[in-house]
XYZ file of C-alpha atoms in Angstrom:
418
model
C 19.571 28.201 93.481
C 20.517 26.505 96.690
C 17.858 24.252 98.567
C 18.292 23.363 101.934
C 17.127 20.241 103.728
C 16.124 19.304 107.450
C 19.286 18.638 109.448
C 17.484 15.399 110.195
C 17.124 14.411 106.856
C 19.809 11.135 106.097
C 23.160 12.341 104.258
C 22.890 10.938 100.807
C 25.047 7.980 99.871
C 27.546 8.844 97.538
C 27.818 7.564 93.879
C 30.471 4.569 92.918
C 31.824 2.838 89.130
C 32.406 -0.658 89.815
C 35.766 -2.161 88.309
C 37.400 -5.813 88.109
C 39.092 -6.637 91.216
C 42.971 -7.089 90.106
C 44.519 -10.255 91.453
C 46.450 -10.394 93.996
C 49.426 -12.894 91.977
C 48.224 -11.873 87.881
C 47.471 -13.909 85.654
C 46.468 -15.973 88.690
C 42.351 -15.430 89.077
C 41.912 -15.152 93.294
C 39.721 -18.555 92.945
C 42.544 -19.963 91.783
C 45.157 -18.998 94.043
C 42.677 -19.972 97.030
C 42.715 -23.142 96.243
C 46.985 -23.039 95.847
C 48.058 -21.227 98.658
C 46.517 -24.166 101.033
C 48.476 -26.889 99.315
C 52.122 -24.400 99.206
C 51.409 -23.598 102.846
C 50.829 -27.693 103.769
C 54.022 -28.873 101.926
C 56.022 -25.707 102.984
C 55.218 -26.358 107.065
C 55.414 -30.019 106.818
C 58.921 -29.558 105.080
C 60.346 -27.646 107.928
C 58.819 -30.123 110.629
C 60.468 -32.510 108.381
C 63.830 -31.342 108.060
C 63.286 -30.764 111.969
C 62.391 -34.561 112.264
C 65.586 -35.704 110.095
C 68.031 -34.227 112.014
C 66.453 -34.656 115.576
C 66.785 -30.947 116.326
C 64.639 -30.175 119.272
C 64.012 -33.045 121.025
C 62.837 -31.699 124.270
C 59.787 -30.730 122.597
C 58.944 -33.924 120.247
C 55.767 -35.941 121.596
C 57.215 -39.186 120.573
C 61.030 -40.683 120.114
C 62.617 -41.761 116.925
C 62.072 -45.263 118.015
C 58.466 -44.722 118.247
C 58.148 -43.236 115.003
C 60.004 -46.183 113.741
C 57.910 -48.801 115.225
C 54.360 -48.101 115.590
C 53.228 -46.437 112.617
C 51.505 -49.164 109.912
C 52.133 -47.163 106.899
C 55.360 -46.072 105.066
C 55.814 -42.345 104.263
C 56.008 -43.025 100.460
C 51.980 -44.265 101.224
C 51.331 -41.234 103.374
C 52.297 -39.252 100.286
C 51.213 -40.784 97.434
C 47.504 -40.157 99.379
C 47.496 -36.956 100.404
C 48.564 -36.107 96.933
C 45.589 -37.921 95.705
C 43.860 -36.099 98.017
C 45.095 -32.647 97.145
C 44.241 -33.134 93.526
C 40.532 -34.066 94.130
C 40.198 -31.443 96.666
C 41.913 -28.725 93.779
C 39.609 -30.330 91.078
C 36.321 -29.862 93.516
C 37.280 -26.336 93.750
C 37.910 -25.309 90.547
C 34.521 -27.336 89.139
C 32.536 -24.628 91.962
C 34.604 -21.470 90.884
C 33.007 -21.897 87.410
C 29.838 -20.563 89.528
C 31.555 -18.015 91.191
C 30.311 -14.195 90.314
C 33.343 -11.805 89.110
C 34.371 -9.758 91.583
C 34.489 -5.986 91.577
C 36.256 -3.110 93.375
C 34.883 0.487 93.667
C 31.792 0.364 95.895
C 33.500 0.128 99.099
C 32.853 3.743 100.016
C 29.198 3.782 98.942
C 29.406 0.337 101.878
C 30.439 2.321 104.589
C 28.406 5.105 103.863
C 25.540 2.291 104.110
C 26.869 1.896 107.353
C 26.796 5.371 108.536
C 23.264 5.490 107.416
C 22.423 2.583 109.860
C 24.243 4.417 112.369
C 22.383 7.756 112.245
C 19.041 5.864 112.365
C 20.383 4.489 115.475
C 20.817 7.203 116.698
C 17.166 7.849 116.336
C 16.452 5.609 119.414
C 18.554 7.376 122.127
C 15.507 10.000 123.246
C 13.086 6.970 123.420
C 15.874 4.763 124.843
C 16.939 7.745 127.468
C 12.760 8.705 128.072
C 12.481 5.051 129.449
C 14.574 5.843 132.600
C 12.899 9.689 132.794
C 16.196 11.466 131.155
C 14.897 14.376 129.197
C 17.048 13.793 125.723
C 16.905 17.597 124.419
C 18.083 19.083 127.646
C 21.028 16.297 128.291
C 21.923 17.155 124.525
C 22.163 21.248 124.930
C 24.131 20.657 128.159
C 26.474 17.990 126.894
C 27.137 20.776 123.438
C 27.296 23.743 125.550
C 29.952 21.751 127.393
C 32.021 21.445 124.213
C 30.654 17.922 123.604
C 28.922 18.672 120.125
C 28.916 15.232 118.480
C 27.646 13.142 121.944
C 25.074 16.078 122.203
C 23.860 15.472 118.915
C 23.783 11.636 119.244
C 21.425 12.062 122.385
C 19.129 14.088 120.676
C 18.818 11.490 118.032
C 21.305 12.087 115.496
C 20.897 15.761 115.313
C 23.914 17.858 113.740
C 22.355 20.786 112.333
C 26.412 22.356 111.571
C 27.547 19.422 110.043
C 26.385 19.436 105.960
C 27.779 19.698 102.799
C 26.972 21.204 99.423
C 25.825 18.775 96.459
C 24.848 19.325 93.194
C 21.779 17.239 91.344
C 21.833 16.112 88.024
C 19.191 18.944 86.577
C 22.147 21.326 88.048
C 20.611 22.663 91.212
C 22.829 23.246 94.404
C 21.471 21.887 97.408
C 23.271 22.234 101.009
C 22.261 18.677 102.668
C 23.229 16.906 105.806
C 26.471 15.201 105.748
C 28.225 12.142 108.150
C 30.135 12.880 111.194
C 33.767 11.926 111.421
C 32.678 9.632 114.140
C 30.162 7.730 112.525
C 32.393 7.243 109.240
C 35.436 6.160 111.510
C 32.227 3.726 112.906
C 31.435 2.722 109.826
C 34.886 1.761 108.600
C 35.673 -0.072 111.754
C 32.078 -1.961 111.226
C 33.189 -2.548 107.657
C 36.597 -3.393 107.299
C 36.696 -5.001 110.429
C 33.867 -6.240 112.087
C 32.393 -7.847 109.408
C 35.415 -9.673 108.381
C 36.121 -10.874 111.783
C 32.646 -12.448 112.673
C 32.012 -14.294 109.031
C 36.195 -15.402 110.073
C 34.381 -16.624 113.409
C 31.328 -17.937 111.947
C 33.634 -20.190 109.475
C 35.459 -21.775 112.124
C 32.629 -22.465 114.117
C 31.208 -24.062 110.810
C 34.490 -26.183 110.420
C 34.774 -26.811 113.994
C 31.088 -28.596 113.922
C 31.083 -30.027 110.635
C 34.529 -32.028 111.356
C 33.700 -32.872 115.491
C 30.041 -34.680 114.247
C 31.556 -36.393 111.694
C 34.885 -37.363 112.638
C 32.999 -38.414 115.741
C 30.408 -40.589 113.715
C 33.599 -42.421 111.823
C 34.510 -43.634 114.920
C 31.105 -44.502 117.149
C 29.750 -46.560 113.715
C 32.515 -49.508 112.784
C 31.515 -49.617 109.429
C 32.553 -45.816 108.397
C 35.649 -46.353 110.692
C 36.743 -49.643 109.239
C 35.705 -48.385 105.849
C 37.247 -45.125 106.176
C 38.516 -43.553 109.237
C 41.117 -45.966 110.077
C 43.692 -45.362 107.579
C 44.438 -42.050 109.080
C 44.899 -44.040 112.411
C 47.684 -46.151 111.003
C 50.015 -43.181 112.234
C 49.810 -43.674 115.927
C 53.266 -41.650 116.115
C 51.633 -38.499 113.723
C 53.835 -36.293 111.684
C 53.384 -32.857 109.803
C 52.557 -33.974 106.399
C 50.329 -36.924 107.458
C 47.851 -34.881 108.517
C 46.050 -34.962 105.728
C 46.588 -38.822 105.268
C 43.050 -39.897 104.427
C 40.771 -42.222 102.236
C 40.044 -40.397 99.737
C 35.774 -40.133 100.890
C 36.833 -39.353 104.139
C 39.107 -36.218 102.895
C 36.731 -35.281 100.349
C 34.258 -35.186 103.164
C 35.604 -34.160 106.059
C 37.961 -31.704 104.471
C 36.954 -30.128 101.414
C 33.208 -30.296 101.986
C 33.346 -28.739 105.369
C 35.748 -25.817 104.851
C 33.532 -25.422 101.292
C 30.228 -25.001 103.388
C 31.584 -22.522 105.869
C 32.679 -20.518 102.864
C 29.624 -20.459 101.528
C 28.183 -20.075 104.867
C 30.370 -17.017 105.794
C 29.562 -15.082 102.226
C 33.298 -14.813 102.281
C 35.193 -13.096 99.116
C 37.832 -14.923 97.292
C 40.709 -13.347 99.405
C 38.834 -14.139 102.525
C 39.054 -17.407 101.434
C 42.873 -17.386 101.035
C 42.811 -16.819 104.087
C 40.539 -18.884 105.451
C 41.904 -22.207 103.968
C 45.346 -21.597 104.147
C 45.232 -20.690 108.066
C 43.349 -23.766 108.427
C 45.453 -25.979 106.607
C 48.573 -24.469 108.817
C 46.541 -25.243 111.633
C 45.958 -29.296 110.870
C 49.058 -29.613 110.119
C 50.751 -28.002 112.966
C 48.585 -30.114 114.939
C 49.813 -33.458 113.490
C 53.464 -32.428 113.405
C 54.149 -34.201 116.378
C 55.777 -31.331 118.495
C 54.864 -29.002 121.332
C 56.734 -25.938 121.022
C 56.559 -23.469 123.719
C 57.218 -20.560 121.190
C 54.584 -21.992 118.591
C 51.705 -19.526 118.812
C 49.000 -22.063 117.227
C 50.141 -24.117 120.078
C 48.206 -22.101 122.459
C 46.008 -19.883 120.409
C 43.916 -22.429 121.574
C 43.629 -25.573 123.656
C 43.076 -27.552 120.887
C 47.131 -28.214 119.639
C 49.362 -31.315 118.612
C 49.485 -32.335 122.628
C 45.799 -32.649 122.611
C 45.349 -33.950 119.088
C 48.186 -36.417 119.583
C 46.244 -37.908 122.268
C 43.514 -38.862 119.718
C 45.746 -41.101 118.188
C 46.842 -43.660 121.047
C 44.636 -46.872 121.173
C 43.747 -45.924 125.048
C 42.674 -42.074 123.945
C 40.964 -42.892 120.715
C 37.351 -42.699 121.657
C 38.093 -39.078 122.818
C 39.015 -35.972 121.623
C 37.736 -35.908 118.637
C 37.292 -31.309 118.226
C 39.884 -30.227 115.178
C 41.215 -27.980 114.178
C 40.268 -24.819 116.077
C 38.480 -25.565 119.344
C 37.851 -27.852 121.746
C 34.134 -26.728 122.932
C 32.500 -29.655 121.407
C 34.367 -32.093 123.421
C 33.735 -30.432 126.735
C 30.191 -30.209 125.956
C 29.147 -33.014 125.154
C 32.323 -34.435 127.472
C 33.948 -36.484 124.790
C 37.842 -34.879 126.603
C 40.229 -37.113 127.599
C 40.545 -36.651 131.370
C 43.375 -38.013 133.034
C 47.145 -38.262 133.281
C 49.023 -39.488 129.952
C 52.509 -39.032 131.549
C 52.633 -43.260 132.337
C 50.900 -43.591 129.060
C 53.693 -41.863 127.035
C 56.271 -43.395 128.713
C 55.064 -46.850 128.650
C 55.382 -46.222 124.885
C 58.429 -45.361 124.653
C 59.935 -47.910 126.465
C 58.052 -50.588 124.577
C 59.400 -49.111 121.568
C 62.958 -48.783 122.213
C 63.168 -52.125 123.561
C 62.078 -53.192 120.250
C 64.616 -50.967 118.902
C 67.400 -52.703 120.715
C 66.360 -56.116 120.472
C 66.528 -56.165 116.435
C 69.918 -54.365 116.813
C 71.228 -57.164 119.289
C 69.833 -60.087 116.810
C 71.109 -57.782 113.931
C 74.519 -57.926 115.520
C 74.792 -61.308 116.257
C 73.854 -61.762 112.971
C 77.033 -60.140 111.829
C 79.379 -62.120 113.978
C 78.188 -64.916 113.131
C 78.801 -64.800 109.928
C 81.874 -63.477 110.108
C 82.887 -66.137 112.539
C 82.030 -68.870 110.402
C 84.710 -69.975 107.577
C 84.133 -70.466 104.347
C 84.177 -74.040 102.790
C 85.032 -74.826 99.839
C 84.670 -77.695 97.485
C 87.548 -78.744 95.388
C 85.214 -79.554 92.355
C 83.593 -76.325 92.654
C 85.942 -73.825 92.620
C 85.126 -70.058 94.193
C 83.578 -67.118 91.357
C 86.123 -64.496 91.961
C 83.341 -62.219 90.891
C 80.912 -63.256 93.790
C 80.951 -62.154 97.419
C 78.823 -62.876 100.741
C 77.175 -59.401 101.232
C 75.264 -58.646 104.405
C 73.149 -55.579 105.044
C 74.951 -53.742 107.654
C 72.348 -53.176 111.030
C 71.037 -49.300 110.873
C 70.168 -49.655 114.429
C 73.652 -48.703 116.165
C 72.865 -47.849 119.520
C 69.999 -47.649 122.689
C 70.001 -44.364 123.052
C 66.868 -42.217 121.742
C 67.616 -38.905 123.287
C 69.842 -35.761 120.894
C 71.085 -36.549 117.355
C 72.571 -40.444 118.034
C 69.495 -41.850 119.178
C 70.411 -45.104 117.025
C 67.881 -44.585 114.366
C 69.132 -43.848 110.973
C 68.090 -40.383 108.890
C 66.874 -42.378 106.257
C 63.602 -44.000 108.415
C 62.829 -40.441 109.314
């Protein structure tokens, strides 16, 4: 027996079985692997802006000069690693303490989802008469004019989601047949788009606005109260010249705080799945570090995704720009509104720099070689009672500093410092 229903009646939602969600690397659970793929990604960049850095490839585009790099950082690379190391392991074991509280994921309802959508859609659609009556448009007659015009599914959405040809045939569990209404193609293709898309891109938007605020307040706060910066902030200001895989050169509070806790909270925030979370933290990990790498490629689309890039960033981490600029990683809108941008050239700035620098450069390779000559100038004496050890010699480090020049590959500072 077949039972009809009113063409305005809402399509019923279809049925689903829910199913484990397979990982995307097995045996690796997705938790896991979100907290992995951040820490591959950092290491991976910062060993390609590394191997960049060694072999002074690109230097048109580097922010500072070898000699730079040489001289005003106040912490060795060995320290800048052995911290954000320590860092990376307390951020991996804060993460995996959470996922214990994470609900297993399942697959299989994503169709009964859009469907939800659909719904939402046709009740929508409900509105348009009322919506159309306000500015004295008579909904049933634009409808019949819009269908006899070969516009059937507008004409239907005028007249308030009616679409008495579109239904299907369903039967009930007691085994009757019933002919009910059914979706459009337009409003699942809507739905779909609303779903797979939509949603996904505003929690994505919503996280980074979380990030953006968390890390601008209190990055700003480390640095307006001396305590938390002398306390804290300023280790990660001992690299005035900053480079890829310092970014994440921290004390230990400050990372756990800055870093883990914010990017946790607009996770949670967000309602984000485990693979938007991927995502989500690896992309922002690529971004810091990009930022600190200490280049400004022209190709480099993070470099102007946004205005917030390793130019601006870099600027942060002068002594005359320190007290500005404090937005990372994302945007910048925190620092024009509440006008905490550096304004200003930086040209002079830059270049007073690196003059300063490479005259230190050259002054300890002049002293270095007079060093050498004088030595070798001066004979050795000898004392008849004492006669020379055959086996001994009068070894002098040889200068690594070899010539003035910081521009292409011979810019007088050895591989090895870099």
């Amino acid at each position: 027996m077949a039972v009809n229903a009113s063409a305005y009646d809402l399509p019923p939602l279809p049925s689903y079985t829910l199913t484990p969600r397979v990982p995307v690397l097995a045996p690796i659970p997705d938790n896991f692997l979100a907290l992995i793929l951040p820490i591959v990604a950092y290491w991976g960049l910062s060993m390609i802006f590394h191997y960049i850095d060694v072999n002074d490839y690109f230097p048109q585009y580097r922010l500072h000069t070898p000699a730079e790099l040489l001289k005003r950082n106040h912490v060795s690379r060995w320290e800048v690693v052995r911290d954000v190391v320590f860092q990376q392991v307390v951020q991996t074991i804060a993460g995996v303490s959470v996922s214990y509280f994470d609900e297993p994921e399942f697959t299989g309802k994503e169709g009964y989802d859009v469907a939800v959508w659909a719904s939402r859609l046709r009740v929508l659609q409900r509105s348009f008469p009322y919506m159309l009556g306000l500015f004295g448009i008579d909904a049933t007659s634009l409808a019949k004019n819009l269908s006899q015009n070969g516009y059937t599914m507008l004409g239907g959405a005028m007249a308030g989601g009616y679409y008495p040809t579109v239904t299907q045939s369903m039967v009930s569990e007691n085994g009757v047949e019933a002919t009910v209404p059914a979706f459009t193609g337009w409003e699942l293709a809507a739905a779909s788009l609303i779903y797979w898309y939509l949603i996904p891109g505003l929690q994505f938007v919503w996280a980074v606005f979380v990030i953006d605020t968390w890390q601008y307040f209190l990055h700003r706060a480390m640095h307006l109260n001396r305590w938390l910066y002398v306390t804290f902030h300023s280790r990660h200001h001992r690299l005035y010249v900053p480079y890829a895989f310092g970014a994440l050169y921290n004390h230990p509070v400050e990372g756990f705080l800055l870093d883990t806790a914010g990017t946790g909270v607009a996770f949670l925030t967000a309602h984000m799945n485990n693979r938007q979370a991927m995502f989500l933290f690896t992309f922002s990990t690529i971004k810091t570090v990009d930022d600190h790498s200490g280049y400004h490629f022209p190709w480099d689309p993070l470099q102007h995704f946004t205005s917030n890039n390793a130019a601006y960033h870099d600027i942060h981490h002068q002594s005359w720009g320190i007290k500005t600029n404090f937005s990372q990683p994302f945007f910048t809108f925190w620092d024009g509104l509440l006008q905490t941008r550096w304004r200003g050239d930086v040209t002079s700035r830059y270049e007073r720099s690196r003059i300063t620098s490479q005259q230190q450069v050259d002054h300890e390779a002049a002293q270095a070689a007079a060093a050498k000559a004088d030595v070798a100038a001066s004979p050795a004496v000898v004392s008849p009672e004492n006669p020379p050890d055959t086996r001994s010699r009068l070894r002098r480090k040889a200068p690594s500093l070899s010539s003035p020049s910081v521009k292409g590959v011979n810019h007088g500072v050895t591989s090895s410092v870099l």
